[in-house]
Coordinates of C-alpha atoms in Angstrom, one line a residue:
M1474 CA -136.5 115.3 181.3
Y1475 CA -135.2 118.7 182.0
T1476 CA -137.9 121.5 181.6
G1477 CA -137.7 125.0 181.7
S1478 CA -140.6 127.6 181.3
F1479 CA -140.9 129.9 178.5
N1480 CA -141.3 133.0 181.0
N1481 CA -137.5 132.3 182.1
L1482 CA -135.4 135.4 180.8
I1483 CA -132.3 133.3 181.8
L1484 CA -133.6 130.6 179.6
N1485 CA -134.2 132.6 176.8
S1486 CA -130.8 133.5 175.2
D1487 CA -128.0 131.5 173.2
S1488 CA -126.4 128.5 175.0
Y1489 CA -123.0 129.9 174.7
K1490 CA -123.9 133.4 176.3
T1491 CA -123.9 131.1 179.4
S1492 CA -120.1 131.0 179.4
H1493 CA -119.4 134.5 178.4
W1494 CA -119.1 136.1 181.8
L1495 CA -115.9 133.9 182.2
Q1496 CA -114.5 135.4 178.8
Y1497 CA -114.5 139.7 179.3
P1498 CA -111.3 141.4 180.6
P1499 CA -110.5 141.6 184.4
G1500 CA -111.7 145.0 185.6
S1501 CA -114.7 145.0 183.0
E1502 CA -117.4 147.1 184.4
Y1503 CA -119.8 148.3 181.7
M1504 CA -120.9 147.4 178.6
S1505 CA -122.3 149.0 175.9
S1506 CA -124.2 147.4 172.5
Y1507 CA -126.5 148.8 170.0
V1508 CA -128.7 147.7 167.9
E1509 CA -129.2 148.5 163.9
A1510 CA -130.5 147.6 160.5
R1511 CA -126.9 147.5 158.6
K1512 CA -128.7 147.4 155.2
G1513 CA -131.5 146.8 153.2
D1514 CA -133.9 148.4 150.5
Y1515 CA -136.7 149.7 153.3
D1516 CA -135.9 153.1 155.8
T1517 CA -136.4 151.8 159.3
V1518 CA -139.6 151.7 161.3
F1519 CA -138.6 151.4 164.6
F1520 CA -141.2 149.5 166.5
G1521 CA -141.9 146.3 169.0
L1522 CA -139.5 147.5 171.9
Q1523 CA -142.1 148.4 174.5
A1524 CA -144.2 145.2 173.6
F1525 CA -141.1 143.2 175.0
I1526 CA -140.3 145.1 177.8
K1527 CA -143.7 144.9 179.3
E1528 CA -144.1 141.2 178.3
Y1529 CA -140.7 140.1 179.5
L1530 CA -138.5 142.5 181.5
Q1531 CA -140.8 144.0 183.9
A1532 CA -141.4 140.8 186.2
P1533 CA -138.4 139.9 188.3
I1534 CA -135.7 137.0 188.1
T1535 CA -136.3 134.5 190.7
S1536 CA -134.8 131.9 193.1
T1537 CA -137.0 129.2 190.8
H1538 CA -135.5 130.8 187.5
I1539 CA -131.9 130.5 189.0
D1540 CA -132.8 126.6 190.0
E1541 CA -134.6 125.8 186.7
A1542 CA -131.9 127.3 184.6
E1543 CA -129.0 125.9 186.7
M1544 CA -130.6 122.3 186.1
V1545 CA -130.9 123.0 182.2
I1546 CA -127.6 124.7 181.8
K1547 CA -125.2 122.6 183.3
A1548 CA -127.1 119.4 182.0
H1549 CA -127.1 121.0 178.8
G1550 CA -122.8 121.1 179.2
L1551 CA -122.3 124.6 179.6
P1552 CA -121.1 126.4 183.0
F1553 CA -123.8 128.9 184.8
N1554 CA -122.9 131.9 186.5
R1555 CA -125.1 130.9 189.6
A1556 CA -123.3 133.7 191.7
G1557 CA -124.2 136.3 189.3
W1558 CA -127.7 135.6 188.9
E1559 CA -128.1 135.5 192.6
R1560 CA -126.4 138.4 193.2
L1561 CA -128.7 140.0 190.8
V1562 CA -131.4 138.6 192.9
E1563 CA -129.8 139.9 196.1
K1564 CA -128.7 143.4 195.2
H1565 CA -131.7 144.3 192.7
G1566 CA -134.9 142.2 193.8
G1567 CA -134.4 140.6 190.5
Y1568 CA -134.9 143.9 188.5
L1569 CA -132.5 143.8 185.5
P1570 CA -129.7 146.8 186.4
I1571 CA -129.6 147.7 182.9
R1572 CA -130.6 150.9 180.9
I1573 CA -132.0 151.0 177.4
Q1574 CA -132.3 154.0 175.1
A1575 CA -134.3 153.5 172.0
L1576 CA -136.1 155.9 169.2
P1577 CA -139.3 156.9 169.8
E1578 CA -141.1 154.0 168.0
G1579 CA -142.7 154.8 165.2
S1580 CA -139.8 156.8 164.2
I1581 CA -138.3 156.6 160.8
V1582 CA -134.6 156.3 160.4
P1583 CA -132.2 155.5 157.4
V1584 CA -130.7 152.2 157.6
S1585 CA -127.0 151.5 159.2
N1586 CA -128.4 153.8 162.1
V1587 CA -128.3 153.2 165.5
V1588 CA -132.1 152.7 167.2
C1589 CA -131.3 151.0 170.6
Q1590 CA -128.6 151.0 172.7
I1591 CA -128.1 148.8 175.9
V1592 CA -125.7 149.2 178.8
N1593 CA -125.6 148.1 182.6
T1594 CA -126.0 150.4 185.4
D1595 CA -124.1 148.2 188.0
P1596 CA -120.4 147.4 187.1
E1597 CA -120.9 144.1 188.8
F1598 CA -123.2 142.9 185.9
Y1599 CA -120.8 144.1 183.1
W1600 CA -121.8 140.5 181.7
L1601 CA -125.6 141.0 181.4
P1602 CA -126.1 143.4 178.2
S1603 CA -124.5 141.1 175.7
Y1604 CA -126.6 137.8 177.3
L1605 CA -129.6 139.7 176.4
E1606 CA -128.5 140.1 173.0
T1607 CA -130.6 137.1 171.6
T1608 CA -133.9 138.1 173.2
L1609 CA -133.3 141.9 172.8
L1610 CA -132.6 141.8 169.3
R1611 CA -135.4 139.3 168.2
A1612 CA -137.8 141.9 170.2
I1613 CA -136.7 144.4 167.8
W1614 CA -135.8 142.9 164.5
Y1615 CA -139.1 141.2 163.5
P1616 CA -141.9 144.0 164.3
S1617 CA -139.3 146.3 162.9
T1618 CA -138.8 144.7 159.6
V1619 CA -142.9 144.2 159.5
A1620 CA -143.0 147.7 160.3
S1621 CA -140.7 149.1 157.5
L1622 CA -141.8 146.7 154.8
S1623 CA -145.8 148.1 155.4
Y1624 CA -144.5 151.4 155.3
Y1625 CA -142.6 151.1 152.4
C1626 CA -145.5 149.3 150.7
K1627 CA -147.8 152.4 152.0
N1628 CA -145.9 154.9 150.0
V1629 CA -146.0 153.0 147.1
I1630 CA -150.0 152.7 147.5
K1631 CA -149.6 156.6 148.3
T1632 CA -147.7 157.5 145.0
A1633 CA -150.4 155.3 142.9
L1634 CA -153.5 157.6 144.7
E1635 CA -151.6 160.9 144.2
K1636 CA -151.3 160.3 140.7
S1637 CA -154.6 158.1 139.7
A1638 CA -157.1 159.5 142.3
D1639 CA -158.9 162.5 143.4
N1640 CA -157.7 162.1 147.0
T1641 CA -155.9 159.6 149.7
D1642 CA -158.8 159.3 151.8
S1643 CA -158.5 155.6 151.6
L1644 CA -155.1 154.6 151.9
P1645 CA -155.5 153.7 155.7
F1646 CA -157.6 150.5 154.7
K1647 CA -155.7 149.9 151.3
L1648 CA -153.5 146.8 152.8
H1649 CA -155.2 144.5 154.6
D1650 CA -153.6 142.0 156.7
F1651 CA -154.3 138.3 155.6
G1652 CA -151.0 136.9 157.4
A1653 CA -152.2 135.3 160.4
R1654 CA -152.2 132.0 159.4
G1655 CA -149.2 132.2 157.9
A1656 CA -147.2 133.2 161.0
S1657 CA -144.9 131.1 162.5
S1658 CA -146.3 131.2 165.7
M1659 CA -149.4 133.2 167.8
E1660 CA -146.6 135.7 168.8
T1661 CA -145.6 136.3 165.8
A1662 CA -148.7 136.9 164.1
A1663 CA -149.4 139.2 167.0
L1664 CA -146.1 141.4 166.8
G1665 CA -146.3 141.5 163.3
S1666 CA -150.1 142.2 162.3
L1667 CA -149.6 144.8 165.3
A1668 CA -146.6 146.3 163.6
N1669 CA -148.5 146.6 160.3
L1670 CA -151.1 148.5 162.0
V1671 CA -148.5 151.1 162.6
N1672 CA -149.6 152.0 158.7
F1673 CA -152.9 150.8 157.8
S1674 CA -156.3 150.3 159.7
G1675 CA -157.1 146.7 158.6
T1676 CA -156.6 143.6 159.6
D1677 CA -157.7 140.1 159.8
S1678 CA -155.9 139.1 162.9
M1679 CA -158.0 139.5 166.0
T1680 CA -154.7 138.8 167.8
A1681 CA -153.2 141.9 166.7
L1682 CA -156.5 143.7 168.6
V1683 CA -155.3 141.7 171.7
A1684 CA -152.0 142.7 171.4
A1685 CA -152.4 146.4 170.6
S1686 CA -154.7 146.8 174.0
R1687 CA -152.2 144.7 176.1
W1688 CA -148.9 146.7 174.9
Y1689 CA -149.8 149.9 173.4
G1690 CA -152.7 151.1 175.5
M1691 CA -155.5 150.9 172.6
D1692 CA -158.0 149.5 175.5
K1693 CA -160.7 151.9 174.7
D1694 CA -160.1 152.7 170.9
M1695 CA -160.7 149.9 168.2
P1696 CA -157.3 150.1 166.4
A1697 CA -158.1 148.4 163.1
F1698 CA -161.3 146.8 161.1
S1699 CA -162.4 144.3 158.9
I1700 CA -165.6 143.4 157.1
P1701 CA -167.7 140.1 156.3
A1702 CA -166.0 138.1 153.6
A1703 CA -166.3 134.9 152.2
E1704 CA -163.9 132.3 151.8
H1705 CA -163.9 128.8 149.2
S1706 CA -165.5 126.8 151.6
T1707 CA -168.4 128.9 152.1
M1708 CA -168.9 129.2 148.2
T1709 CA -168.1 126.1 147.6
A1710 CA -170.4 124.5 150.1
W1711 CA -173.2 125.6 147.5
G1712 CA -171.7 123.8 144.5
R1713 CA -170.9 124.8 141.0
Q1714 CA -174.5 124.6 140.0
R1715 CA -175.9 126.8 143.0
E1716 CA -172.7 129.6 142.5
T1717 CA -175.1 132.1 141.6
Q1718 CA -177.4 131.8 145.0
A1719 CA -174.0 131.5 147.0
Y1720 CA -173.0 135.0 146.0
E1721 CA -176.7 136.5 146.2
N1722 CA -176.7 135.1 149.8
M1723 CA -173.5 137.2 150.5
L1724 CA -175.2 140.3 149.4
D1725 CA -178.7 139.2 151.5
Q1726 CA -176.7 138.4 154.9
F1727 CA -174.0 141.4 154.6
G1728 CA -175.5 144.1 152.1
G1729 CA -177.0 147.1 152.9
D1730 CA -176.6 150.8 153.6
G1731 CA -172.9 151.6 154.2
N1732 CA -172.0 148.3 154.4
T1733 CA -168.8 146.4 152.7
V1734 CA -168.9 142.6 151.9
A1735 CA -166.0 140.9 150.2
V1736 CA -166.6 137.9 148.1
V1737 CA -164.1 135.5 146.6
S1738 CA -165.2 134.8 143.0
D1739 CA -162.6 132.4 141.5
S1740 CA -163.6 129.0 142.8
Y1741 CA -164.4 127.8 139.5
D1742 CA -164.3 130.7 136.9
L1743 CA -163.7 134.2 137.6
W1744 CA -164.9 135.7 134.5
N1745 CA -167.8 133.7 134.1
A1746 CA -168.7 135.2 137.9
I1747 CA -168.1 138.7 136.6
D1748 CA -169.8 138.9 133.1
N1749 CA -172.6 136.4 134.2
I1750 CA -173.4 136.5 137.6
W1751 CA -172.1 139.7 138.9
G1752 CA -172.8 141.4 135.9
D1753 CA -175.6 140.2 134.4
A1754 CA -177.7 137.9 136.9
L1755 CA -177.1 140.0 140.3
K1756 CA -176.3 143.0 138.5
D1757 CA -179.4 145.1 139.4
K1758 CA -179.1 144.0 143.4
V1759 CA -175.5 144.7 143.6
E1760 CA -176.3 148.1 142.0
T1761 CA -179.3 148.7 144.3
M1762 CA -178.1 147.0 147.4
G1763 CA -176.6 150.3 149.2
G1764 CA -173.2 149.4 150.3
T1765 CA -169.9 148.1 148.6
L1766 CA -169.4 144.4 146.8
V1767 CA -165.8 144.0 146.8
I1768 CA -164.9 141.0 144.4
R1769 CA -161.6 139.1 144.9
P1770 CA -159.7 137.3 142.8
D1771 CA -157.5 134.6 144.3
S1772 CA -155.7 132.9 141.5
G1773 CA -153.4 133.5 138.1
D1774 CA -151.0 136.7 137.6
P1775 CA -151.9 139.4 140.1
A1776 CA -151.2 142.2 137.4
K1777 CA -153.1 140.4 134.2
V1778 CA -155.9 139.1 136.3
V1779 CA -156.5 142.4 138.3
R1780 CA -156.4 144.4 134.7
E1781 CA -158.5 142.3 132.9
A1782 CA -160.9 141.9 136.2
L1783 CA -161.3 145.7 135.9
E1784 CA -161.8 145.8 132.1
R1785 CA -164.4 143.4 132.4
L1786 CA -166.3 145.0 135.6
A1787 CA -166.1 148.4 133.5
V1788 CA -167.9 146.9 130.5
K1789 CA -170.7 145.3 132.8
F1790 CA -170.9 148.2 135.5
G1791 CA -169.6 151.0 133.6
T1792 CA -166.9 153.9 134.7
T1793 CA -166.3 157.7 135.5
I1794 CA -163.5 159.5 134.6
N1795 CA -161.8 161.5 138.1
S1796 CA -160.0 164.8 138.0
K1797 CA -156.6 163.1 137.3
G1798 CA -158.3 161.4 133.9
Y1799 CA -158.6 157.8 135.2
K1800 CA -161.2 155.4 135.3
V1801 CA -163.0 154.9 138.3
L1802 CA -165.9 152.0 138.8
P1803 CA -169.2 153.0 140.6
D1804 CA -168.8 153.1 144.2
Y1805 CA -171.0 150.2 144.9
I1806 CA -168.4 148.0 143.5
R1807 CA -164.5 147.2 143.7
L1808 CA -161.5 144.8 143.8
I1809 CA -159.6 143.2 146.2
Q1810 CA -156.6 141.4 145.4
G1811 CA -155.1 139.2 147.9
D1812 CA -153.0 136.5 146.6
G1813 CA -149.5 136.9 145.4
I1814 CA -148.6 140.1 147.3
N1815 CA -145.7 141.3 147.9
P1816 CA -143.8 145.0 148.0
Q1817 CA -142.6 143.9 144.3
S1818 CA -146.1 142.7 143.0
L1819 CA -147.4 145.4 144.6
G1820 CA -145.8 148.0 142.4
K1821 CA -146.6 146.0 139.2
I1822 CA -149.8 145.6 139.5
L1823 CA -150.5 149.5 140.6
N1824 CA -148.8 150.2 137.3
T1825 CA -150.4 147.8 135.0
I1826 CA -154.0 149.1 136.1
M1827 CA -152.9 152.8 135.5
E1828 CA -151.6 151.9 132.0
A1829 CA -154.7 150.4 131.7
G1830 CA -156.4 153.8 132.6
F1831 CA -157.4 153.1 136.1
S1832 CA -157.3 154.8 139.4
A1833 CA -155.6 153.0 142.1
E1834 CA -158.9 153.4 143.9
N1835 CA -160.6 150.9 142.5
V1836 CA -158.3 148.5 144.2
T1837 CA -157.5 147.1 147.7
F1838 CA -154.7 144.6 148.6
G1839 CA -154.1 141.9 151.0
M1840 CA -151.0 140.6 152.1
G1841 CA -150.3 137.3 154.3
G1842 CA -146.7 135.6 154.0
G1843 CA -145.1 138.4 152.2
L1844 CA -146.1 140.6 155.1
L1845 CA -145.6 138.8 158.2
Q1846 CA -143.5 135.7 157.0
Q1847 CA -141.1 136.3 154.2
V1848 CA -138.6 138.0 155.9
N1849 CA -135.9 137.1 158.2
R1850 CA -133.1 139.5 160.1
D1851 CA -131.2 139.6 156.6
T1852 CA -133.5 140.9 155.2
M1853 CA -132.4 144.6 156.8
S1854 CA -129.6 142.8 158.0
W1855 CA -130.2 143.5 161.6
A1856 CA -127.7 143.1 164.5
M1857 CA -126.3 144.1 168.0
K1858 CA -123.2 144.8 168.7
A1859 CA -120.9 145.6 171.2
S1860 CA -119.6 149.3 170.8
A1861 CA -117.8 150.1 174.3
I1862 CA -116.6 148.5 177.2
Q1863 CA -115.3 150.3 180.6
I1864 CA -112.5 148.4 182.2
D1865 CA -111.1 149.8 185.5
G1866 CA -112.7 153.2 185.2
E1867 CA -112.0 153.8 181.6
W1868 CA -114.1 153.4 178.5
I1869 CA -112.7 151.9 175.4
D1870 CA -114.3 151.6 172.1
I1871 CA -114.7 148.4 170.8
F1872 CA -115.7 146.8 167.3
K1873 CA -115.2 144.1 164.9
D1874 CA -113.9 144.9 161.3
P1875 CA -113.6 141.7 159.3
I1876 CA -111.1 141.6 156.4
T1877 CA -113.4 139.2 154.5
S1878 CA -116.7 141.4 155.0
R1879 CA -116.6 145.2 155.2
A1880 CA -120.2 144.7 155.3
K1881 CA -120.1 143.6 158.9
R1882 CA -117.9 146.3 160.4
S1883 CA -119.3 147.5 163.2
K1884 CA -120.1 150.8 165.4
K1885 CA -117.3 152.2 168.0
G1886 CA -118.0 153.7 171.1
R1887 CA -121.1 154.9 172.8
L1888 CA -123.4 156.0 170.5
A1889 CA -126.3 158.6 169.8
L1890 CA -128.5 159.5 166.9
V1891 CA -129.0 163.1 166.0
K1892 CA -130.6 165.4 163.2
D1893 CA -128.3 167.9 161.5
S1894 CA -129.2 171.1 159.6
N1895 CA -130.6 169.5 156.8
G1896 CA -133.0 167.4 158.7
T1897 CA -130.8 164.0 157.9
L1898 CA -130.4 161.7 160.8
N1899 CA -126.5 160.3 161.9
T1900 CA -125.0 158.7 164.5
I1901 CA -122.4 160.0 166.5
K1902 CA -120.2 159.3 169.4
E1903 CA -122.1 160.3 172.6
Q1904 CA -119.0 162.4 173.7
A1905 CA -119.6 164.4 170.2
L1906 CA -122.5 165.8 171.5
E1907 CA -122.9 169.7 171.4
N1908 CA -125.9 169.2 173.6
P1909 CA -127.2 166.3 175.4
A1910 CA -130.9 167.1 174.6
D1911 CA -130.0 166.8 170.9
N1912 CA -129.6 162.8 171.2
L1913 CA -132.9 161.6 169.6
L1914 CA -132.0 158.1 171.7
Q1915 CA -134.0 158.1 175.1
D1916 CA -134.4 156.3 178.1
V1917 CA -136.9 154.1 177.8
F1918 CA -136.1 151.3 180.8
V1919 CA -134.0 151.9 183.8
D1920 CA -133.2 149.4 186.6
G1921 CA -136.7 147.3 186.0
K1922 CA -138.3 150.5 185.6
L1923 CA -140.5 151.1 182.0
L1924 CA -140.1 155.1 181.4
V1925 CA -142.2 155.7 178.2
D1926 CA -145.7 153.7 177.4
D1927 CA -146.8 155.2 174.2
S1928 CA -150.1 154.5 172.4
L1929 CA -150.2 152.9 169.3
T1930 CA -152.1 156.3 168.3
T1931 CA -149.1 157.9 169.0
I1932 CA -146.7 156.1 167.0
R1933 CA -149.0 156.2 164.2
E1934 CA -148.7 159.9 164.3
R1935 CA -144.8 159.6 163.8
T1936 CA -145.4 158.1 160.7
G1937 CA -147.1 160.9 159.0
W1938 CA -151.1 159.9 159.7

């Protein structure tokens, strides 16, 4: 039985990496690699590197890690660079002799630009940057993809609010994270939900709150909020015959001045719930409880259901016309659509309700699998590639340029990211910098030390909060 701990960085790699130290040319001294999103439908919102560094790179490699890794890797059928790892412990106390440069987290950059670059700082460890590819790329691509998708959705909603609402004040709470249960692991939920909080302030993932405190300095300020909300079990437990009592109980328990309560209302017949329960039997209580009732449909075609729900609520509760000429329900009643939401359906729903004359301010959205799980590395074609090597004192550009796929052509040389006179971000070679201070890539980790420690508040500000 071969055991290994999940906090052993040597084992946090692809198997074939263990043989690569023998594959580089004689005289190899430094290896430089970069990370980019090669293509995609969204601009890149860079996020997650600080979490990875704090969780995995600040603790040293130990002799125990080396012994454990050797046992696993040799039994796995691969060579093990014991001398190299022992030398790392002996010479650097187990701390990684690497330099990681990156964009400030929360920065927004077009795809096909460098966002992170890694190089070893000791020529004995030329093999180390590429050995870390698996774990470093994974640490970046997932939270950055979620943050990028979430930012795209934020702009879709913002555009709709600017067109149909008096203001955009409600925007931070217009997309609520429902994705924790659909994520593949607790760490996935923590990272993905936290990435969404770069753009929004609503979540039902308490793991994200822990992550914000652990990795981004939010131990005093609460980074996100939620409200009391019903699920089908709490509604159907009353039985179909007592559906009205189930809803009334929600108002009694959680209503009141300034309070908001969400009630899933399609356990049986959504239209009956709107027309006869909320809009008739409980209408007076809804109107006078002092807070806001948020009705949640949870099935059917989202665009059609949301439009019809708004139309029925308008009949029962009336509407006013805002300054943009769109209908708005009374402040005490709203709708949340949390089923079937993704970047495409989101725009479709908003367009459908605005075409029907309703303001986007009537509706909030919840997003689960479409936010945290229906993404992969290919969503934005993330890659980490070696772009330069120093051999016997000379830097050499290296790259891939497969004739069978021009899309996989990689960049050459030590890289920098700069902003031109038009404000456009471009990747250039480091030696082309006229002024090193123009390079937007900054040192964030050098030789075991974290040099940048941003709060989530600071990161949010970079996205335009």
